[in-house]
Amino acid sequence: MNQLSLQATADASCLIFPNLPNDVSLQILARTPRCSHGNLSLVSRSWRSALKSPHLFFTRSVIGCCDQLIFIALRIHNSSFKWFLLDRSLRRLNRNSVFLRPIPPIPLSAVGSACVVLGSRIYVIGGSVGEIPTSNVLVFDARFDEWENGPKLKVAREFAAAGVLNGKIYVIGGCLVDSYARSTSWAEVFDPEVGSWAPVPSPVEIRERWMHGSAVLNGKIFAMADRGGVVFDPKESVWNVVPKRLDLGWRGRAAVVDGILYCYDYLGKIRGYDAKEDKWKELKGIDKELPKFLCGATLANVGGKLNVVWEKGKGKSLEILCAEIEVYQQVSGELRGSVVGSEVVWDVPYGFSIVHCLASEL
């Protein structure tokens, strides 16, 4: 904290609180929920500067005062996209309501982008614009509510799989068909310390074009194609095909909580895949609190809890709903869940659909 104090007090005229060292003041501000920062920034120029400072976010992380955030991307009539923030700290201001807050518009809407969270940043990777795949990477820094251009991919791609492991982003597939045999960049990795993408060698025989799902499980990256899928172990630099049982049961978007991969199936059930047993299990204990069918459901791990976001028709509009589920595995191996909360977070017109749901701490 001494280094923070020196940096924060470089200008003695910019004390956050009179008669208090700025490192102490930062700890006070760091304990306020992020949803209050907008109003607090109006107090003074020094408060506004402190609330936007990287030192504040570092302090929040050190003292364990981060807020759990959910970022949701909605597609409008199969064309443009809008991103929203669901911040549960708003409950502290409005006891029973959680709202979606629009974030600044994304500079370029692309269909079939892969999205991941790395630290405080959302990476929107590739996609197609006017049915032409792109190598663009757009980055949203949640600390400052700003979009910026990230380092471009080596290969243009759409409907690729992506995952974060050991502080690096891996992207798999989504390449054009005629590039299968000669492309050395069917898979790529981004190291933020280097600031550029690098090819990840892969055997030709495993390469598929379209990927419909991805997850990081037990130190490996799983990427599901239309038929079958691949699993990559970065530590050993080894590629394999996914287990057949996993392939048969994985449908749509998935989330991993405590080493179990959860997804929502077409029969209206949330199921979890136990890699140790190579077995799918129904998540029990939630039937009475959740609807049988969750339209457009997507899942995310938010602070160790399974969150499910889905759509529901209501008159001439749609409701976007979110349920927070505490999940655990019994000694018998059975998966159980308890719904902590379930609420409507926003009303949107028909024509909107959920595309991505990402979790972050800030």
PDB file of N, CA and C in Angstrom, residues 40-113:
ATOM      1  N   LEU A  40     -20.960   9.452  -6.367  1.00  0.00           N
ATOM      2  CA  LEU A  40     -19.803   9.891  -5.588  1.00  0.00           C
ATOM      3  C   LEU A  40     -18.829  10.714  -6.425  1.00  0.00           C
ATOM      4  N   SER A  41     -18.760  10.420  -7.716  1.00  0.00           N
ATOM      5  CA  SER A  41     -17.832  11.161  -8.583  1.00  0.00           C
ATOM      6  C   SER A  41     -18.225  12.617  -8.748  1.00  0.00           C
ATOM      7  N   LEU A  42     -19.459  12.966  -8.339  1.00  0.00           N
ATOM      8  CA  LEU A  42     -19.921  14.349  -8.445  1.00  0.00           C
ATOM      9  C   LEU A  42     -19.463  15.205  -7.265  1.00  0.00           C
ATOM     10  N   VAL A  43     -18.910  14.561  -6.249  1.00  0.00           N
ATOM     11  CA  VAL A  43     -18.528  15.304  -5.041  1.00  0.00           C
ATOM     12  C   VAL A  43     -17.412  16.296  -5.332  1.00  0.00           C
ATOM     13  N   SER A  44     -16.361  15.823  -5.998  1.00  0.00           N
ATOM     14  CA  SER A  44     -15.237  16.708  -6.291  1.00  0.00           C
ATOM     15  C   SER A  44     -14.381  16.091  -7.389  1.00  0.00           C
ATOM     16  N   ARG A  45     -13.467  16.893  -7.903  1.00  0.00           N
ATOM     17  CA  ARG A  45     -12.566  16.406  -8.947  1.00  0.00           C
ATOM     18  C   ARG A  45     -11.649  15.304  -8.406  1.00  0.00           C
ATOM     19  N   SER A  46     -11.181  15.444  -7.170  1.00  0.00           N
ATOM     20  CA  SER A  46     -10.293  14.433  -6.604  1.00  0.00           C
ATOM     21  C   SER A  46     -11.022  13.108  -6.387  1.00  0.00           C
ATOM     22  N   TRP A  47     -12.301  13.170  -5.986  1.00  0.00           N
ATOM     23  CA  TRP A  47     -13.083  11.934  -5.829  1.00  0.00           C
ATOM     24  C   TRP A  47     -13.289  11.274  -7.192  1.00  0.00           C
ATOM     25  N   ARG A  48     -13.619  12.093  -8.187  1.00  0.00           N
ATOM     26  CA  ARG A  48     -13.840  11.539  -9.534  1.00  0.00           C
ATOM     27  C   ARG A  48     -12.576  10.863 -10.052  1.00  0.00           C
ATOM     28  N   SER A  49     -11.423  11.489  -9.817  1.00  0.00           N
ATOM     29  CA  SER A  49     -10.162  10.906 -10.256  1.00  0.00           C
ATOM     30  C   SER A  49      -9.866   9.610  -9.513  1.00  0.00           C
ATOM     31  N   ALA A  50     -10.119   9.599  -8.212  1.00  0.00           N
ATOM     32  CA  ALA A  50      -9.843   8.406  -7.403  1.00  0.00           C
ATOM     33  C   ALA A  50     -10.739   7.245  -7.803  1.00  0.00           C
ATOM     34  N   LEU A  51     -12.006   7.531  -8.095  1.00  0.00           N
ATOM     35  CA  LEU A  51     -12.954   6.470  -8.445  1.00  0.00           C
ATOM     36  C   LEU A  51     -12.656   5.857  -9.807  1.00  0.00           C
ATOM     37  N   LYS A  52     -11.898   6.545 -10.640  1.00  0.00           N
ATOM     38  CA  LYS A  52     -11.503   6.021 -11.950  1.00  0.00           C
ATOM     39  C   LYS A  52     -10.075   5.472 -11.938  1.00  0.00           C
ATOM     40  N   SER A  53      -9.441   5.541 -10.800  1.00  0.00           N
ATOM     41  CA  SER A  53      -8.033   5.151 -10.718  1.00  0.00           C
ATOM     42  C   SER A  53      -7.882   3.631 -10.675  1.00  0.00           C
ATOM     43  N   PRO A  54      -6.891   3.085 -11.393  1.00  0.00           N
ATOM     44  CA  PRO A  54      -6.603   1.643 -11.281  1.00  0.00           C
ATOM     45  C   PRO A  54      -6.262   1.245  -9.848  1.00  0.00           C
ATOM     46  N   HIS A  55      -5.710   2.203  -9.054  1.00  0.00           N
ATOM     47  CA  HIS A  55      -5.356   1.893  -7.673  1.00  0.00           C
ATOM     48  C   HIS A  55      -6.601   1.544  -6.851  1.00  0.00           C
ATOM     49  N   LEU A  56      -7.738   2.181  -7.168  1.00  0.00           N
ATOM     50  CA  LEU A  56      -8.964   1.887  -6.437  1.00  0.00           C
ATOM     51  C   LEU A  56      -9.393   0.449  -6.691  1.00  0.00           C
ATOM     52  N   PHE A  57      -9.356   0.018  -7.953  1.00  0.00           N
ATOM     53  CA  PHE A  57      -9.793  -1.335  -8.288  1.00  0.00           C
ATOM     54  C   PHE A  57      -8.837  -2.377  -7.716  1.00  0.00           C
ATOM     55  N   PHE A  58      -7.541  -2.024  -7.675  1.00  0.00           N
ATOM     56  CA  PHE A  58      -6.577  -2.919  -7.047  1.00  0.00           C
ATOM     57  C   PHE A  58      -6.879  -3.050  -5.557  1.00  0.00           C
ATOM     58  N   THR A  59      -7.192  -1.934  -4.918  1.00  0.00           N
ATOM     59  CA  THR A  59      -7.512  -1.942  -3.494  1.00  0.00           C
ATOM     60  C   THR A  59      -8.762  -2.761  -3.218  1.00  0.00           C
ATOM     61  N   ARG A  60      -9.788  -2.597  -4.055  1.00  0.00           N
ATOM     62  CA  ARG A  60     -11.021  -3.379  -3.900  1.00  0.00           C
ATOM     63  C   ARG A  60     -10.723  -4.873  -3.952  1.00  0.00           C
ATOM     64  N   SER A  61      -9.830  -5.265  -4.845  1.00  0.00           N
ATOM     65  CA  SER A  61      -9.472  -6.672  -4.975  1.00  0.00           C
ATOM     66  C   SER A  61      -8.729  -7.169  -3.734  1.00  0.00           C
ATOM     67  N   VAL A  62      -7.789  -6.350  -3.241  1.00  0.00           N
ATOM     68  CA  VAL A  62      -6.966  -6.749  -2.086  1.00  0.00           C
ATOM     69  C   VAL A  62      -7.820  -6.935  -0.835  1.00  0.00           C
ATOM     70  N   ILE A  63      -8.786  -6.036  -0.618  1.00  0.00           N
ATOM     71  CA  ILE A  63      -9.578  -6.101   0.613  1.00  0.00           C
ATOM     72  C   ILE A  63     -10.859  -6.905   0.438  1.00  0.00           C
ATOM     73  N   GLY A  64     -11.055  -7.498  -0.740  1.00  0.00           N
ATOM     74  CA  GLY A  64     -12.203  -8.383  -0.950  1.00  0.00           C
ATOM     75  C   GLY A  64     -13.529  -7.682  -1.042  1.00  0.00           C
ATOM     76  N   CYS A  65     -13.557  -6.504  -1.660  1.00  0.00           N
ATOM     77  CA  CYS A  65     -14.809  -5.742  -1.778  1.00  0.00           C
ATOM     78  C   CYS A  65     -15.302  -5.659  -3.226  1.00  0.00           C
ATOM     79  N   CYS A  66     -14.904  -6.598  -4.043  1.00  0.00           N
ATOM     80  CA  CYS A  66     -15.336  -6.570  -5.446  1.00  0.00           C
ATOM     81  C   CYS A  66     -16.827  -6.884  -5.558  1.00  0.00           C
ATOM     82  N   ASP A  67     -17.483  -6.254  -6.525  1.00  0.00           N
ATOM     83  CA  ASP A  67     -18.873  -6.564  -6.849  1.00  0.00           C
ATOM     84  C   ASP A  67     -18.909  -7.634  -7.932  1.00  0.00           C
ATOM     85  N   GLN A  68     -19.927  -8.483  -7.868  1.00  0.00           N
ATOM     86  CA  GLN A  68     -20.128  -9.510  -8.885  1.00  0.00           C
ATOM     87  C   GLN A  68     -20.992  -8.917 -10.002  1.00  0.00           C
ATOM     88  N   LEU A  69     -20.447  -8.884 -11.209  1.00  0.00           N
ATOM     89  CA  LEU A  69     -21.128  -8.270 -12.339  1.00  0.00           C
ATOM     90  C   LEU A  69     -21.469  -9.314 -13.397  1.00  0.00           C
ATOM     91  N   ILE A  70     -22.584  -9.098 -14.069  1.00  0.00           N
ATOM     92  CA  ILE A  70     -22.969  -9.942 -15.200  1.00  0.00           C
ATOM     93  C   ILE A  70     -23.157  -9.043 -16.413  1.00  0.00           C
ATOM     94  N   PHE A  71     -22.467  -9.366 -17.496  1.00  0.00           N
ATOM     95  CA  PHE A  71     -22.623  -8.631 -18.744  1.00  0.00           C
ATOM     96  C   PHE A  71     -23.433  -9.494 -19.716  1.00  0.00           C
ATOM     97  N   ILE A  72     -24.477  -8.897 -20.267  1.00  0.00           N
ATOM     98  CA  ILE A  72     -25.386  -9.617 -21.157  1.00  0.00           C
ATOM     99  C   ILE A  72     -25.421  -8.914 -22.504  1.00  0.00           C
ATOM    100  N   ALA A  73     -25.238  -9.682 -23.569  1.00  0.00           N
ATOM    101  CA  ALA A  73     -25.343  -9.143 -24.923  1.00  0.00           C
ATOM    102  C   ALA A  73     -26.668  -9.602 -25.524  1.00  0.00           C
ATOM    103  N   LEU A  74     -27.456  -8.649 -26.000  1.00  0.00           N
ATOM    104  CA  LEU A  74     -28.736  -8.940 -26.647  1.00  0.00           C
ATOM    105  C   LEU A  74     -28.641  -8.609 -28.130  1.00  0.00           C
ATOM    106  N   ARG A  75     -29.101  -9.527 -28.942  1.00  0.00           N
ATOM    107  CA  ARG A  75     -29.132  -9.282 -30.382  1.00  0.00           C
ATOM    108  C   ARG A  75     -30.513  -8.759 -30.752  1.00  0.00           C
ATOM    109  N   ILE A  76     -30.520  -7.776 -31.653  1.00  0.00           N
ATOM    110  CA  ILE A  76     -31.765  -7.127 -32.056  1.00  0.00           C
ATOM    111  C   ILE A  76     -32.079  -7.501 -33.493  1.00  0.00           C
ATOM    112  N   HIS A  77     -33.146  -8.271 -33.682  1.00  0.00           N
ATOM    113  CA  HIS A  77     -33.583  -8.665 -35.030  1.00  0.00           C
ATOM    114  C   HIS A  77     -32.429  -9.231 -35.858  1.00  0.00           C
ATOM    115  N   ASN A  78     -31.626 -10.097 -35.229  1.00  0.00           N
ATOM    116  CA  ASN A  78     -30.542 -10.811 -35.922  1.00  0.00           C
ATOM    117  C   ASN A  78     -29.508  -9.899 -36.579  1.00  0.00           C
ATOM    118  N   SER A  79     -29.365  -8.678 -36.080  1.00  0.00           N
ATOM    119  CA  SER A  79     -28.401  -7.776 -36.731  1.00  0.00           C
ATOM    120  C   SER A  79     -27.511  -7.119 -35.685  1.00  0.00           C
ATOM    121  N   SER A  80     -27.934  -5.991 -35.142  1.00  0.00           N
ATOM    122  CA  SER A  80     -27.075  -5.252 -34.207  1.00  0.00           C
ATOM    123  C   SER A  80     -27.169  -5.836 -32.797  1.00  0.00           C
ATOM    124  N   PHE A  81     -26.234  -5.403 -31.962  1.00  0.00           N
ATOM    125  CA  PHE A  81     -26.142  -5.916 -30.602  1.00  0.00           C
ATOM    126  C   PHE A  81     -26.146  -4.760 -29.603  1.00  0.00           C
ATOM    127  N   LYS A  82     -26.689  -5.051 -28.428  1.00  0.00           N
ATOM    128  CA  LYS A  82     -26.604  -4.123 -27.314  1.00  0.00           C
ATOM    129  C   LYS A  82     -26.097  -4.886 -26.098  1.00  0.00           C
ATOM    130  N   TRP A  83     -25.152  -4.252 -25.385  1.00  0.00           N
ATOM    131  CA  TRP A  83     -24.594  -4.852 -24.188  1.00  0.00           C
ATOM    132  C   TRP A  83     -25.148  -4.149 -22.948  1.00  0.00           C
ATOM    133  N   PHE A  84     -25.392  -4.964 -21.902  1.00  0.00           N
ATOM    134  CA  PHE A  84     -25.949  -4.438 -20.664  1.00  0.00           C
ATOM    135  C   PHE A  84     -25.174  -5.007 -19.475  1.00  0.00           C
ATOM    136  N   LEU A  85     -25.212  -4.254 -18.390  1.00  0.00           N
ATOM    137  CA  LEU A  85     -24.581  -4.672 -17.140  1.00  0.00           C
ATOM    138  C   LEU A  85     -25.662  -4.963 -16.110  1.00  0.00           C
ATOM    139  N   LEU A  86     -25.576  -6.144 -15.500  1.00  0.00           N
ATOM    140  CA  LEU A  86     -26.438  -6.483 -14.374  1.00  0.00           C
ATOM    141  C   LEU A  86     -25.557  -6.456 -13.121  1.00  0.00           C
ATOM    142  N   ASP A  87     -25.800  -5.509 -12.253  1.00  0.00           N
ATOM    143  CA  ASP A  87     -24.978  -5.308 -11.060  1.00  0.00           C
ATOM    144  C   ASP A  87     -25.830  -5.569  -9.830  1.00  0.00           C
ATOM    145  N   ARG A  88     -25.579  -6.670  -9.143  1.00  0.00           N
ATOM    146  CA  ARG A  88     -26.411  -7.033  -7.995  1.00  0.00           C
ATOM    147  C   ARG A  88     -26.171  -6.122  -6.788  1.00  0.00           C
ATOM    148  N   SER A  89     -25.136  -5.324  -6.834  1.00  0.00           N
ATOM    149  CA  SER A  89     -24.937  -4.385  -5.728  1.00  0.00           C
ATOM    150  C   SER A  89     -26.052  -3.342  -5.693  1.00  0.00           C
ATOM    151  N   LEU A  90     -26.815  -3.237  -6.794  1.00  0.00           N
ATOM    152  CA  LEU A  90     -27.954  -2.316  -6.808  1.00  0.00           C
ATOM    153  C   LEU A  90     -28.998  -2.713  -5.775  1.00  0.00           C
ATOM    154  N   ARG A  91     -28.960  -3.975  -5.335  1.00  0.00           N
ATOM    155  CA  ARG A  91     -29.894  -4.404  -4.301  1.00  0.00           C
ATOM    156  C   ARG A  91     -29.712  -3.593  -3.019  1.00  0.00           C
ATOM    157  N   ARG A  92     -28.501  -3.086  -2.817  1.00  0.00           N
ATOM    158  CA  ARG A  92     -28.246  -2.319  -1.603  1.00  0.00           C
ATOM    159  C   ARG A  92     -28.981  -0.983  -1.631  1.00  0.00           C
ATOM    160  N   LEU A  93     -29.290  -0.509  -2.831  1.00  0.00           N
ATOM    161  CA  LEU A  93     -30.010   0.758  -2.965  1.00  0.00           C
ATOM    162  C   LEU A  93     -31.503   0.533  -3.140  1.00  0.00           C
ATOM    163  N   ASN A  94     -31.868  -0.566  -3.796  1.00  0.00           N
ATOM    164  CA  ASN A  94     -33.266  -0.881  -4.052  1.00  0.00           C
ATOM    165  C   ASN A  94     -33.464  -2.350  -3.703  1.00  0.00           C
ATOM    166  N   ARG A  95     -33.987  -2.627  -2.551  1.00  0.00           N
ATOM    167  CA  ARG A  95     -33.911  -3.941  -1.932  1.00  0.00           C
ATOM    168  C   ARG A  95     -34.312  -5.103  -2.829  1.00  0.00           C
ATOM    169  N   ASN A  96     -35.368  -4.954  -3.570  1.00  0.00           N
ATOM    170  CA  ASN A  96     -35.923  -6.111  -4.268  1.00  0.00           C
ATOM    171  C   ASN A  96     -35.738  -6.082  -5.774  1.00  0.00           C
ATOM    172  N   SER A  97     -35.057  -5.079  -6.288  1.00  0.00           N
ATOM    173  CA  SER A  97     -34.964  -4.954  -7.744  1.00  0.00           C
ATOM    174  C   SER A  97     -33.526  -5.001  -8.224  1.00  0.00           C
ATOM    175  N   VAL A  98     -33.328  -5.631  -9.365  1.00  0.00           N
ATOM    176  CA  VAL A  98     -32.039  -5.647 -10.048  1.00  0.00           C
ATOM    177  C   VAL A  98     -32.302  -5.196 -11.469  1.00  0.00           C
ATOM    178  N   PHE A  99     -31.501  -4.282 -11.953  1.00  0.00           N
ATOM    179  CA  PHE A  99     -31.754  -3.718 -13.266  1.00  0.00           C
ATOM    180  C   PHE A  99     -30.572  -3.921 -14.187  1.00  0.00           C
ATOM    181  N   LEU A 100     -30.858  -3.957 -15.485  1.00  0.00           N
ATOM    182  CA  LEU A 100     -29.819  -3.951 -16.495  1.00  0.00           C
ATOM    183  C   LEU A 100     -29.512  -2.505 -16.854  1.00  0.00           C
ATOM    184  N   ARG A 101     -28.236  -2.183 -16.874  1.00  0.00           N
ATOM    185  CA  ARG A 101     -27.815  -0.835 -17.268  1.00  0.00           C
ATOM    186  C   ARG A 101     -27.092  -0.924 -18.603  1.00  0.00           C
ATOM    187  N   PRO A 102     -27.528  -0.160 -19.608  1.00  0.00           N
ATOM    188  CA  PRO A 102     -26.815  -0.196 -20.892  1.00  0.00           C
ATOM    189  C   PRO A 102     -25.387   0.298 -20.723  1.00  0.00           C
ATOM    190  N   ILE A 103     -24.449  -0.357 -21.381  1.00  0.00           N
ATOM    191  CA  ILE A 103     -23.082   0.142 -21.431  1.00  0.00           C
ATOM    192  C   ILE A 103     -22.895   0.811 -22.794  1.00  0.00           C
ATOM    193  N   PRO A 104     -21.836   1.591 -22.969  1.00  0.00           N
ATOM    194  CA  PRO A 104     -21.658   2.291 -24.254  1.00  0.00           C
ATOM    195  C   PRO A 104     -21.761   1.339 -25.442  1.00  0.00           C
ATOM    196  N   PRO A 105     -22.334   1.793 -26.554  1.00  0.00           N
ATOM    197  CA  PRO A 105     -22.529   0.930 -27.725  1.00  0.00           C
ATOM    198  C   PRO A 105     -21.207   0.364 -28.231  1.00  0.00           C
ATOM    199  N   ILE A 106     -21.234  -0.879 -28.633  1.00  0.00           N
ATOM    200  CA  ILE A 106     -20.052  -1.501 -29.205  1.00  0.00           C
ATOM    201  C   ILE A 106     -19.761  -0.838 -30.557  1.00  0.00           C
ATOM    202  N   PRO A 107     -18.515  -0.510 -30.874  1.00  0.00           N
ATOM    203  CA  PRO A 107     -18.211   0.223 -32.108  1.00  0.00           C
ATOM    204  C   PRO A 107     -18.591  -0.517 -33.379  1.00  0.00           C
ATOM    205  N   LEU A 108     -18.566  -1.847 -33.337  1.00  0.00           N
ATOM    206  CA  LEU A 108     -18.858  -2.630 -34.541  1.00  0.00           C
ATOM    207  C   LEU A 108     -19.590  -3.891 -34.135  1.00  0.00           C
ATOM    208  N   SER A 109     -20.799  -4.095 -34.688  1.00  0.00           N
ATOM    209  CA  SER A 109     -21.576  -5.295 -34.395  1.00  0.00           C
ATOM    210  C   SER A 109     -21.220  -6.398 -35.371  1.00  0.00           C
ATOM    211  N   ALA A 110     -20.773  -7.512 -34.835  1.00  0.00           N
ATOM    212  CA  ALA A 110     -20.422  -8.665 -35.665  1.00  0.00           C
ATOM    213  C   ALA A 110     -21.211  -9.874 -35.197  1.00  0.00           C
ATOM    214  N   VAL A 111     -21.674 -10.684 -36.139  1.00  0.00           N
ATOM    215  CA  VAL A 111     -22.427 -11.894 -35.834  1.00  0.00           C
ATOM    216  C   VAL A 111     -21.445 -13.045 -35.635  1.00  0.00           C
ATOM    217  N   GLY A 112     -21.682 -13.856 -34.592  1.00  0.00           N
ATOM    218  CA  GLY A 112     -20.844 -15.022 -34.379  1.00  0.00           C
ATOM    219  C   GLY A 112     -19.511 -14.739 -33.731  1.00  0.00           C
ATOM    220  N   SER A 113     -19.432 -13.664 -32.948  1.00  0.00           N
ATOM    221  CA  SER A 113     -18.198 -13.368 -32.222  1.00  0.00           C
ATOM    222  C   SER A 113     -18.059 -14.317 -31.029  1.00  0.00           C
TER     223      SER A 113
END
